[in-house]
Amino acid sequence: MDAQGRGRAGDIDPADQWVLNPDTGEYELRLPPSAAQSPVPGPRGAAPAAAPDREVPPQRRRRSAPEEPPPGRAGRRRPAKKKSRGKRVLLWTGGTMAFVVLAGGTAGYLYLQHLNDNIQSVADDGASTGGFQKDKAINILLIGTDKRTGSGNEGYGDTGSAGHADTTILLHVSKDRSNATALSIPRDLIVDVPDCPTTQEDGTQKVIPGSTGVRFNTSLGQDGRTPSCTMRTVTELTGVTPDNFMVADFNAVKTLTSAVGGVEVCLAKDIDDPDSHLKLPAGEHTVEGEQALAFVRTRHSVGFGGDLSRIQIQQQFLSALMRKLKSNDTLTSPSKMLKLAEAGTEALTVDSQLDSIGKLKDLGLELGKLNTKNLTFTTVPVVDNPAEKVKATVVLKEGPAQQVFDMVANDVSFTEVKQKEKKEAAAVAARLKGERSEPSEVRVRVMNGGAPAGSAQQELAYLQTDAGVTKSENAGNAPGEVAKTTLEYALDQADQARALAEILGLSGAAMKPGESVTNSQGLPTMTLTLGKDFKGAGVKINAAAGKTPEGVEKSTADKVECAK
C-alpha cells in the first residue's frame, strides 16, 4: 500500500486483519470478502511473502463487532469455546521464552520467512548433544555478550571487548515441562577452560588450547574462542551438556523492551550509577531502551556492588519482562509480535543445530508448556577466592554447588510442582507408615527394568557400600521394561520394604504388596525393579522438589522483587 492510499476509507491495512482463530490457536488473515484468506506462518501454514525493509504499519482502527443473526434464525456457526487468557498467552509466549531469559524474543509462531535471514548461526563444534529433543529434558545455554556492536553502544565500558561471556545462564527445562531452572554462572568464577576444537571463519578447524584457573567469561572471545567453547566449559563445570546455545548482545535488551512498551521494575533505594548511566529514585518504574540496558548493567549501586549483585538485578529484570509479556496484550497484537520477532532475531546468534525458524518454533512449543510459577532463578553457589588479598574473583562453594549441579542433571525441580494426578489414596500412603527394619536386615534383589545399562550393578554397589543393605544382589534384567521403579514384597516383609523405600526415596505408589521370591541362597527376598525414572545410583527415585540446598538463594518468575 503506498502513502497516498493509506488514508482512503476503503483501504484496510492487512496488519490490522490478523485474527486469532480459537479453534486452531493460530492467527488468520481476515480480508474483505473479495480477498482470499491466508493462514499465519506457523505449524500449519506457509509464510506469506513479506518485504523485509518495510515496517508493518500500526493498527489504525478497531474492527466492528460481528453481525448478530437475524431474529428467529440460528447463526451458521456454533460459538467456539474460548481458551482462558492465561493459556492463550502461554501458548504464544512459547516462541519467546528462551530469548526472554536473555532479554531477547523471537515470537515463534509469527515468524515470516525473511526472519530466517536475520538469524546468525555459529558452529557448535560437536560440543552440544546435537540439539534438544521433544521427549527429553532440555538444556539451553544462554549467553549475553559484552561486545559493543551497533550504534549507540560505544560509551559502555570496554569498547574493544571481543565479546566475552558477560552474562551466562544454563536454562534447564524438565522432561515433563512442569518446571524449569535458570542457573546463572558468575562471569568471575574461576574455572578450567578445556581445549576447544573451533571452526574458523574460513571453515577450517583449529584447536584452541585450554586454560587452567581463569575467569569463566574468558571461555568466549579470548584467544578466538566461540560459544561452543563456553558450552564445553559449562559441561566441564556442571556435568551437564547443553543441547543448544543462544547468544545476545546489548541491542537485545534495548530493542525488545522498546517493542513491548517498557518493563516495570522496582528499586528499594535511589540509584545513581555513573558507570551504567542509571539514575532512578526508589520505587516502581517502567524502563525501556537505553534505560533498560542501564538497569541490567548496574552493579555498583546495588547489593555489595559486585557482579553477583548485578546477577540478582538481572534475574529480577528478566522475571519482570516475562510477567509483562504474559500479562499485557503484546502477544495478541500481530503488529507488536512482528516487532518482537524483528528485535529478537536481529540481536540473536544461535548454534548450527538451531538455525532456522522451524527449529526455533519447535523449541518454543516445548517452552510454551511451562508455567512461569515453576521457573526458578538461582546462581551457582560461590565464595570469595581465598587466594586473593583483594577480592576480585570467586570459586565454587563445593558442597552446595555440587548439589545444585546434581539437581539440574537429575531433573529435580527447585519448586514444589503441583501434579495433575490425585493424591495417593490413604491405603497407598499407609504403606510408608509403620516400623522399619535396620538396613542390614533388608533382603532385596535388584533388576533392571528400563534404566540405562549397568544401573542395577551401580545401585547394588550403592546399597551395599553406602546404605548398609548388605543382603542384596544383582538379579539382571527384568522380563520387560517399566516406566516407574517398583518394589515388590510380601506382607511379612513390610518393615523391610518401608526401610528400603526410605533409603531410595520411593513413594507408597511404588511399593507393590505381593509375593516374595527366593534369592541365590534360597531365602525369601523382595524385588526392586529399576524403571525408566531411575536417575542414578544413590539418587532418590522421587527426589523432593522445592528443597533447595542450604545457603542457595532462589526466586521465581511470578514474584515481584525490588532491587536493593
Coordinates of C-alpha atoms in Angstrom, one line a residue, residues 151-375:
S151 CA 25.2 2.3 17.1
G152 CA 24.8 3.9 20.5
N153 CA 26.8 1.3 22.4
E154 CA 30.2 2.9 22.1
G155 CA 30.0 4.5 25.5
Y156 CA 29.6 1.3 27.5
G157 CA 32.7 0.0 29.2
D158 CA 35.4 -1.7 27.2
T159 CA 34.6 -0.7 23.6
G160 CA 37.4 -3.1 22.4
S161 CA 35.9 -6.2 24.0
A162 CA 36.0 -9.3 21.8
G163 CA 32.7 -10.3 23.3
H164 CA 33.1 -12.3 26.5
A165 CA 30.6 -14.4 28.3
D166 CA 29.4 -11.4 30.4
T167 CA 26.0 -13.0 31.4
T168 CA 25.6 -16.8 31.2
I169 CA 22.5 -18.8 32.2
L170 CA 22.0 -22.5 31.9
L171 CA 18.3 -22.9 31.3
H172 CA 17.1 -26.4 32.3
V173 CA 13.5 -27.4 31.3
S174 CA 12.2 -30.6 32.9
K175 CA 11.4 -33.6 30.8
D176 CA 7.7 -33.3 31.7
R177 CA 7.8 -29.5 31.1
S178 CA 6.3 -28.8 34.5
N179 CA 9.2 -26.7 35.8
A180 CA 12.5 -25.0 34.8
T181 CA 15.6 -23.7 36.4
A182 CA 17.6 -20.7 35.2
L183 CA 21.1 -21.2 36.7
S184 CA 23.3 -18.1 36.5
I185 CA 27.1 -18.7 36.2
P186 CA 29.2 -15.8 37.6
R187 CA 31.5 -14.3 35.0
D188 CA 34.3 -14.0 37.6
L189 CA 34.1 -17.7 38.7
I190 CA 37.5 -19.4 38.5
V191 CA 37.2 -22.4 36.2
D192 CA 39.3 -24.6 33.9
V193 CA 38.6 -24.0 30.2
P194 CA 39.2 -27.2 28.2
D195 CA 40.8 -27.5 24.8
C196 CA 38.3 -26.3 22.2
P197 CA 38.1 -27.5 18.6
T198 CA 36.8 -24.4 16.9
T199 CA 35.5 -23.7 13.4
Q200 CA 37.3 -20.6 11.9
E201 CA 35.7 -18.0 9.7
D202 CA 37.2 -19.7 6.6
G203 CA 35.7 -23.0 7.6
T204 CA 38.9 -24.6 8.8
Q205 CA 39.2 -26.3 12.2
K206 CA 41.6 -25.1 14.9
V207 CA 42.0 -26.5 18.5
I208 CA 42.3 -23.5 20.9
P209 CA 44.4 -24.6 23.9
G210 CA 42.7 -24.7 27.2
S211 CA 43.5 -22.6 30.3
T212 CA 43.6 -23.5 34.0
G213 CA 42.3 -21.3 36.8
V214 CA 40.9 -18.5 34.7
R215 CA 37.7 -16.4 34.8
F216 CA 34.7 -18.1 33.3
N217 CA 34.0 -15.2 31.0
T218 CA 37.2 -15.8 29.0
S219 CA 35.6 -19.0 27.7
L220 CA 34.2 -16.7 24.9
G221 CA 36.1 -14.2 22.9
Q222 CA 39.5 -14.8 24.5
D223 CA 42.1 -16.2 22.0
G224 CA 39.4 -16.6 19.4
R225 CA 37.1 -18.8 21.4
T226 CA 33.5 -19.2 20.2
P227 CA 30.3 -20.1 22.1
S228 CA 31.0 -23.8 21.6
C229 CA 34.0 -23.3 23.9
T230 CA 31.7 -21.8 26.5
M231 CA 29.5 -24.8 26.1
R232 CA 32.4 -27.1 26.7
T233 CA 33.4 -25.1 29.8
V234 CA 29.9 -25.4 31.2
T235 CA 29.9 -29.2 30.7
E236 CA 33.3 -29.4 32.4
L237 CA 31.9 -27.3 35.3
T238 CA 28.5 -28.7 35.9
G239 CA 28.5 -32.2 34.3
V240 CA 25.5 -31.1 32.1
T241 CA 26.0 -31.0 28.4
P242 CA 23.8 -28.2 26.8
D243 CA 21.6 -29.1 23.9
N244 CA 21.9 -25.7 22.2
F245 CA 23.2 -22.2 22.8
M246 CA 21.9 -18.7 22.1
V247 CA 23.9 -15.5 22.2
A248 CA 22.5 -12.0 22.5
D249 CA 24.3 -8.6 22.6
F250 CA 23.5 -5.2 24.1
N251 CA 20.9 -4.4 21.4
A252 CA 18.7 -7.3 22.5
V253 CA 17.8 -5.5 25.8
K254 CA 17.2 -2.2 24.1
T255 CA 15.1 -3.3 21.2
L256 CA 13.0 -5.9 22.9
T257 CA 12.0 -3.7 25.8
S258 CA 11.1 -0.9 23.4
A259 CA 9.0 -3.4 21.4
V260 CA 6.8 -4.3 24.4
G261 CA 6.5 -0.7 25.6
G262 CA 8.8 -1.0 28.6
V263 CA 9.2 -3.3 31.5
E264 CA 8.1 -2.5 35.1
V265 CA 11.0 -2.7 37.6
C266 CA 11.2 -1.9 41.3
L267 CA 14.0 -0.3 43.3
A268 CA 14.3 -0.4 47.1
K269 CA 16.5 2.7 47.1
D270 CA 17.7 5.5 45.0
I271 CA 20.3 4.6 42.3
D272 CA 22.8 6.9 40.7
D273 CA 25.4 4.8 38.8
P274 CA 27.6 6.9 36.5
D275 CA 29.2 3.7 35.0
S276 CA 25.9 2.2 33.8
H277 CA 24.2 5.6 33.4
L278 CA 21.3 4.6 35.5
K279 CA 19.7 7.3 37.7
L280 CA 16.4 6.4 39.2
P281 CA 14.7 7.1 42.6
A282 CA 13.4 4.3 44.8
G283 CA 10.0 2.9 43.8
E284 CA 8.5 1.3 40.7
H285 CA 9.5 2.4 37.2
T286 CA 8.9 1.5 33.6
V287 CA 12.2 1.2 31.7
E288 CA 12.9 0.6 28.0
G289 CA 15.7 1.1 25.5
E290 CA 18.9 2.7 26.8
Q291 CA 17.4 2.9 30.4
A292 CA 16.6 -0.8 30.4
L293 CA 20.2 -1.6 29.4
A294 CA 21.5 0.7 32.1
F295 CA 19.3 -1.2 34.6
V296 CA 20.6 -4.6 33.8
R297 CA 24.2 -3.3 33.7
T298 CA 24.2 -1.5 37.1
R299 CA 26.1 -3.2 39.9
H300 CA 28.0 -0.5 41.9
S301 CA 24.7 0.8 43.4
V302 CA 23.1 -2.5 44.3
G303 CA 23.9 -5.1 46.9
F304 CA 27.6 -5.4 47.6
G305 CA 28.5 -3.6 44.3
G306 CA 29.9 -6.7 42.5
D307 CA 29.0 -9.0 39.7
L308 CA 26.9 -11.2 42.0
S309 CA 24.7 -8.2 42.8
R310 CA 24.3 -7.5 39.1
I311 CA 23.2 -11.1 38.6
Q312 CA 20.4 -10.6 41.1
I313 CA 19.2 -7.4 39.5
Q314 CA 19.3 -9.1 36.0
Q315 CA 17.2 -12.0 37.3
Q316 CA 14.7 -9.6 38.7
F317 CA 14.5 -7.8 35.4
L318 CA 14.1 -11.0 33.4
S319 CA 11.3 -12.1 35.7
A320 CA 9.6 -8.7 35.2
L321 CA 10.0 -8.9 31.5
M322 CA 8.3 -12.3 31.3
R323 CA 5.4 -11.1 33.5
K324 CA 5.0 -8.2 31.1
L325 CA 4.8 -10.5 28.1
K326 CA 2.3 -12.7 29.8
S327 CA 0.0 -10.1 31.3
N328 CA -0.4 -7.4 28.7
D329 CA -1.8 -7.6 25.2
T330 CA 1.5 -7.7 23.4
L331 CA 1.2 -11.3 22.4
T332 CA -2.3 -10.9 21.0
S333 CA -1.3 -8.0 18.7
P334 CA 0.2 -9.2 15.4
S335 CA 1.9 -5.9 14.7
K336 CA 3.7 -6.0 18.1
M337 CA 4.6 -9.6 17.6
L338 CA 6.3 -8.8 14.3
K339 CA 8.3 -6.1 16.1
L340 CA 9.3 -8.6 18.7
A341 CA 10.3 -11.1 16.0
E342 CA 12.5 -8.5 14.3
A343 CA 14.1 -7.3 17.6
G344 CA 14.9 -10.8 18.7
T345 CA 16.3 -12.3 15.5
E346 CA 18.4 -9.2 14.7
A347 CA 20.2 -9.4 18.1
L348 CA 20.5 -13.2 18.3
T349 CA 23.1 -15.7 17.4
V350 CA 22.3 -19.4 17.7
D351 CA 24.2 -22.7 17.2
S352 CA 24.2 -24.6 14.0
Q353 CA 21.6 -27.1 15.3
L354 CA 19.1 -24.3 15.9
D355 CA 19.5 -22.1 12.9
S356 CA 16.0 -21.9 11.4
I357 CA 12.6 -20.5 12.2
G358 CA 11.1 -24.0 12.2
K359 CA 13.6 -25.3 14.8
L360 CA 13.1 -22.3 17.0
K361 CA 9.3 -22.7 16.7
D362 CA 9.6 -26.3 17.8
L363 CA 11.6 -25.2 20.8
G364 CA 9.0 -22.5 21.5
L365 CA 6.3 -25.1 21.6
E366 CA 8.1 -27.1 24.2
L367 CA 8.8 -24.0 26.3
G368 CA 5.3 -22.8 26.0
K369 CA 4.1 -25.7 28.1
L370 CA 5.9 -24.3 31.1
N371 CA 4.1 -22.4 33.9
T372 CA 6.3 -19.4 35.0
K373 CA 5.4 -20.1 38.6
N374 CA 7.7 -23.0 38.4
L375 CA 10.6 -21.2 36.6

